[in-house]
């Protein structure tokens, strides 16, 4: 029997069992082990538990990698959210500045409108007075 040969009985590889000594490929040593009639011998139980542990270990490794990936994504999202918050604050400051400028321009517009009305009124008066002087000349 070679070291690479796998002997599976009851769904368990028994090639590593010290009590398994095949006369042929289907029987164990008649005085020590009867693998086909003992589906739950200690070696098979240990082999199943070892296989279960290996499976759980690989699942745990996968979950740890998944957790690390999610933590990295979480950090990236936190950094993105912080950048967005900083940008929002900058936009808000710009909005406040433009709102104040808009209010000042509205006040200037009202003042300039009053002056425009006054200047038009004054121009009309001057036109009338100018017409009188022309007629007088």
Coordinates of C-alpha atoms in Angstrom, one line a residue:
X1 CA 0.0 0.0 0.0
X2 CA 1.4 3.4 -0.9
X3 CA 1.2 6.5 1.3
X4 CA -0.9 8.4 -1.3
X5 CA -3.6 5.7 -1.6
X6 CA -6.9 6.6 0.0
X7 CA -8.9 3.9 1.6
X8 CA -12.5 5.0 2.4
X9 CA -14.8 3.0 4.5
X10 CA -18.2 4.4 5.7
X11 CA -17.3 7.7 4.2
X12 CA -14.0 8.0 6.1
X13 CA -10.4 7.7 4.9
X14 CA -9.0 4.9 7.0
X15 CA -5.6 4.8 5.3
X16 CA -4.1 6.4 8.4
X17 CA -5.6 4.0 10.9
X18 CA -2.9 2.0 12.6
X19 CA -5.3 -0.9 13.2
X20 CA -6.2 -1.2 9.5
X21 CA -4.1 -3.9 7.9
X22 CA -5.8 -5.2 4.8
X23 CA -5.3 -8.7 3.7
X24 CA -7.0 -7.5 0.5
X25 CA -8.6 -4.2 -0.3
X26 CA -11.9 -4.9 1.6
X27 CA -11.0 -6.3 5.0
X28 CA -9.1 -5.2 8.0
X29 CA -6.9 -7.3 10.3
X30 CA -9.4 -9.9 11.5
X31 CA -8.2 -9.8 15.2
X32 CA -7.8 -6.0 15.5
X33 CA -10.3 -4.2 13.3
X34 CA -13.4 -4.9 11.4
X35 CA -13.9 -1.6 9.6
X36 CA -17.0 -2.5 7.6
X37 CA -18.9 -3.6 10.7
X38 CA -17.8 -0.7 12.9
X39 CA -19.0 2.5 11.2
X40 CA -18.3 4.5 14.4
X41 CA -15.0 3.2 15.6
X42 CA -12.8 5.8 17.4
X43 CA -10.6 6.3 14.4
X44 CA -13.5 7.1 12.2
X45 CA -15.1 9.3 14.8
X46 CA -11.8 11.2 15.1
X47 CA -11.4 11.4 11.4
X48 CA -14.9 12.8 11.0
X49 CA -14.3 15.3 13.8
X50 CA -11.0 16.3 12.2
X51 CA -12.6 16.8 8.9
X52 CA -15.4 18.8 10.5
X53 CA -12.8 21.0 12.3
X54 CA -11.0 21.5 9.0
X55 CA -14.2 22.5 7.3
X56 CA -15.1 24.9 10.2
X57 CA -11.6 26.3 10.2
X58 CA -11.8 27.1 6.5
X59 CA -15.3 28.6 7.0
X60 CA -13.9 30.7 9.9
X61 CA -11.0 31.8 7.7
X62 CA -13.5 32.8 5.0
X63 CA -15.7 34.7 7.5
X64 CA -12.6 36.5 9.0
X65 CA -11.6 37.6 5.5
X66 CA -15.1 38.7 4.8
X67 CA -15.2 40.6 8.1
X68 CA -11.9 42.3 7.2
X69 CA -13.2 43.2 3.8
X70 CA -16.4 44.6 5.3
X71 CA -14.3 46.6 7.9
X72 CA -12.2 48.1 5.1
X73 CA -15.4 49.0 3.1
X74 CA -16.8 50.5 6.3
X75 CA -13.7 52.7 6.7
X76 CA -13.9 53.7 3.1
X77 CA -17.5 54.7 3.5
X78 CA -16.7 56.6 6.7
X79 CA -14.0 58.5 4.8
X80 CA -16.4 59.2 2.0
X81 CA -19.1 60.4 4.4
X82 CA -16.6 62.7 6.0
X83 CA -15.6 64.1 2.7
X84 CA -19.2 64.6 1.8
X85 CA -19.8 66.3 5.2
X86 CA -16.9 68.7 4.6
X87 CA -18.1 69.5 1.1
X88 CA -21.6 70.1 2.5
X89 CA -20.2 72.5 5.1
X90 CA -18.3 74.3 2.4
X91 CA -21.4 74.6 0.2
X92 CA -23.4 75.8 3.2
X93 CA -20.9 78.6 4.0
X94 CA -21.0 79.6 0.3
X95 CA -24.8 79.6 0.4
X96 CA -24.7 81.9 3.5
X97 CA -22.2 84.2 1.8
X98 CA -24.3 84.4 -1.4
X99 CA -27.5 84.9 0.6
X100 CA -26.0 87.9 2.4
X101 CA -24.7 89.3 -0.9
X102 CA -28.2 88.8 -2.5
X103 CA -29.8 90.7 0.4
X104 CA -27.3 93.6 0.0
X105 CA -28.0 93.7 -3.8
X106 CA -31.8 93.8 -3.1
X107 CA -31.3 96.7 -0.8
X108 CA -29.1 98.5 -3.4
X109 CA -31.8 97.7 -6.1
X110 CA -34.5 99.3 -3.9
X111 CA -32.3 102.4 -3.3
X112 CA -31.3 102.7 -7.0
X113 CA -35.0 102.3 -8.0
X114 CA -35.9 105.2 -5.7
X115 CA -33.1 107.3 -7.2
X116 CA -34.2 106.3 -10.8
X117 CA -37.8 107.4 -10.0
X118 CA -36.5 110.6 -8.5
X119 CA -34.2 111.3 -11.5
X120 CA -37.0 110.7 -14.0
X121 CA -39.2 113.0 -12.1
X122 CA -36.5 115.6 -12.0
X123 CA -35.8 115.1 -15.7
X124 CA -39.5 115.7 -16.4
X125 CA -39.5 118.9 -14.4
X126 CA -36.3 120.0 -16.2
X127 CA -37.9 119.2 -19.6
X128 CA -41.0 121.2 -18.7
X129 CA -38.8 124.1 -17.5
X130 CA -36.6 123.8 -20.5
X131 CA -39.7 124.0 -22.8
X132 CA -40.9 127.1 -21.0
X133 CA -37.6 128.8 -21.5
X134 CA -37.6 127.9 -25.2
X135 CA -41.0 129.3 -25.5
X136 CA -40.0 132.4 -23.7
X137 CA -37.0 132.9 -26.0

